Amino acid sequence: MLVRDYPNPQYKEAHAAPTKTRFAVVIGNFRGGYATLPAHAIVTKGGKTEQPYYRLKENELRVPANIISDRADIALKGVIKAHRFPLIRKEQMILKVGSLPLETKIQLIDIHETIKNRPIHVLEMEKENPYYAKFMGFFKEVTLAEKMQFMRDDRGNHQYEFVRNEEFRVKAIQLLEKRNHLHILSVQLEGDKGTFTHTFATKKSLQEIREDWKEPKKAKEWIREDVKFYALWKNPFLQLKPDPQPHPDKYQSLEKFRERSSVLER
């Protein structure tokens, strides 16, 4: 995002005016109708970051190549300052120029995990925004949802951060396989914001599934029904095993699933 009058308090690396127009990484849409969004600054330090002698700091991540939209005649270079969390207002946002690839987002999470344990960075983050830990946690949760392809629509767009607090109910369900202590199920979740299909891996018994999944849950609660979420929370770099493919004609309502699975357990 190209941001007008990006706040630039006098940190060690900041020798410019208090505000300037610069590129930034918006790290989360926390709620609909937002007034402000947290962001990370992108800096070049007067071109120094592009020199071969420049060494990245532990709070920096190089901007990946080829993320600019074809429609934008803009060169984007520099490093992302992962310890910056100012709130950017709508009127400051000039132009969306691209999106970070998933791999870069996971690298950013890894930097967050490091700097949250460094007192020098904690002091800077607390000074700029006392809610920085919440922002890092939200960014991590949304990124893991993208890696899990949770709440991805038919066009391939990831909607989790926009529907996170919306309720969804089980429209249809299909038991794919039992893998050791896990049940693997394909579930169609239906709500006011649309219908999304996701493959869950759960340690719950069929009886627990019948009871626990009969009531609507918010999207942020549904994602926590999948053990893959907890595995990735511990290690975002983890490579997930491909999910088995559901059969389009073998979905059934939760009520029929409850009846049939009850018979199977007798």
PDB file of N, CA, C and O in Angstrom, residues 44-56 62:
ATOM      1  N   THR A  44      14.069   2.358   2.468  1.00  0.00           N
ATOM      2  CA  THR A  44      15.264   2.090   1.655  1.00  0.00           C
ATOM      3  C   THR A  44      16.510   2.700   2.285  1.00  0.00           C
ATOM      4  O   THR A  44      17.620   2.415   1.840  1.00  0.00           O
ATOM      5  N   LYS A  45      16.318   3.548   3.300  1.00  0.00           N
ATOM      6  CA  LYS A  45      17.433   4.221   3.965  1.00  0.00           C
ATOM      7  C   LYS A  45      18.309   4.956   2.953  1.00  0.00           C
ATOM      8  O   LYS A  45      19.534   4.820   2.929  1.00  0.00           O
ATOM      9  N   GLY A  46      17.638   5.697   2.113  1.00  0.00           N
ATOM     10  CA  GLY A  46      18.361   6.467   1.116  1.00  0.00           C
ATOM     11  C   GLY A  46      19.075   5.611   0.084  1.00  0.00           C
ATOM     12  O   GLY A  46      20.080   6.041  -0.507  1.00  0.00           O
ATOM     13  N   GLY A  47      18.538   4.417  -0.173  1.00  0.00           N
ATOM     14  CA  GLY A  47      19.133   3.518  -1.157  1.00  0.00           C
ATOM     15  C   GLY A  47      20.151   2.555  -0.570  1.00  0.00           C
ATOM     16  O   GLY A  47      20.640   1.650  -1.271  1.00  0.00           O
ATOM     17  N   LYS A  48      20.452   2.678   0.709  1.00  0.00           N
ATOM     18  CA  LYS A  48      21.467   1.817   1.326  1.00  0.00           C
ATOM     19  C   LYS A  48      21.047   0.350   1.338  1.00  0.00           C
ATOM     20  O   LYS A  48      21.880  -0.551   1.226  1.00  0.00           O
ATOM     21  N   THR A  49      19.719   0.103   1.474  1.00  0.00           N
ATOM     22  CA  THR A  49      19.262  -1.291   1.559  1.00  0.00           C
ATOM     23  C   THR A  49      19.486  -2.061   0.262  1.00  0.00           C
ATOM     24  O   THR A  49      19.443  -3.297   0.262  1.00  0.00           O
ATOM     25  N   GLU A  50      19.729  -1.341  -0.831  1.00  0.00           N
ATOM     26  CA  GLU A  50      19.930  -1.998  -2.120  1.00  0.00           C
ATOM     27  C   GLU A  50      21.408  -2.222  -2.438  1.00  0.00           C
ATOM     28  O   GLU A  50      21.739  -2.790  -3.478  1.00  0.00           O
ATOM     29  N   GLN A  51      22.258  -1.794  -1.547  1.00  0.00           N
ATOM     30  CA  GLN A  51      23.697  -1.975  -1.761  1.00  0.00           C
ATOM     31  C   GLN A  51      24.131  -3.375  -1.319  1.00  0.00           C
ATOM     32  O   GLN A  51      23.591  -3.927  -0.355  1.00  0.00           O
ATOM     33  N   PRO A  52      25.110  -3.983  -1.999  1.00  0.00           N
ATOM     34  CA  PRO A  52      25.537  -5.342  -1.665  1.00  0.00           C
ATOM     35  C   PRO A  52      26.106  -5.486  -0.258  1.00  0.00           C
ATOM     36  O   PRO A  52      26.096  -6.582   0.306  1.00  0.00           O
ATOM     37  N   TYR A  53      26.590  -4.379   0.310  1.00  0.00           N
ATOM     38  CA  TYR A  53      27.187  -4.447   1.647  1.00  0.00           C
ATOM     39  C   TYR A  53      26.139  -4.401   2.760  1.00  0.00           C
ATOM     40  O   TYR A  53      26.454  -4.622   3.924  1.00  0.00           O
ATOM     41  N   TYR A  54      24.877  -4.092   2.395  1.00  0.00           N
ATOM     42  CA  TYR A  54      23.856  -3.918   3.440  1.00  0.00           C
ATOM     43  C   TYR A  54      23.491  -5.256   4.072  1.00  0.00           C
ATOM     44  O   TYR A  54      23.204  -6.237   3.385  1.00  0.00           O
ATOM     45  N   ARG A  55      23.472  -5.298   5.384  1.00  0.00           N
ATOM     46  CA  ARG A  55      23.115  -6.505   6.132  1.00  0.00           C
ATOM     47  C   ARG A  55      21.792  -6.281   6.853  1.00  0.00           C
ATOM     48  O   ARG A  55      21.631  -5.300   7.603  1.00  0.00           O
ATOM     49  N   LEU A  56      20.849  -7.178   6.643  1.00  0.00           N
ATOM     50  CA  LEU A  56      19.538  -7.056   7.271  1.00  0.00           C
ATOM     51  C   LEU A  56      19.646  -7.161   8.786  1.00  0.00           C
ATOM     52  O   LEU A  56      20.386  -7.991   9.323  1.00  0.00           O
ATOM     53  N   ARG A  62      13.476  -8.287   3.633  1.00  0.00           N
ATOM     54  CA  ARG A  62      13.579  -7.663   2.319  1.00  0.00           C
ATOM     55  C   ARG A  62      12.267  -7.822   1.547  1.00  0.00           C
ATOM     56  O   ARG A  62      11.637  -8.879   1.582  1.00  0.00           O
TER      57      ARG A  62
END
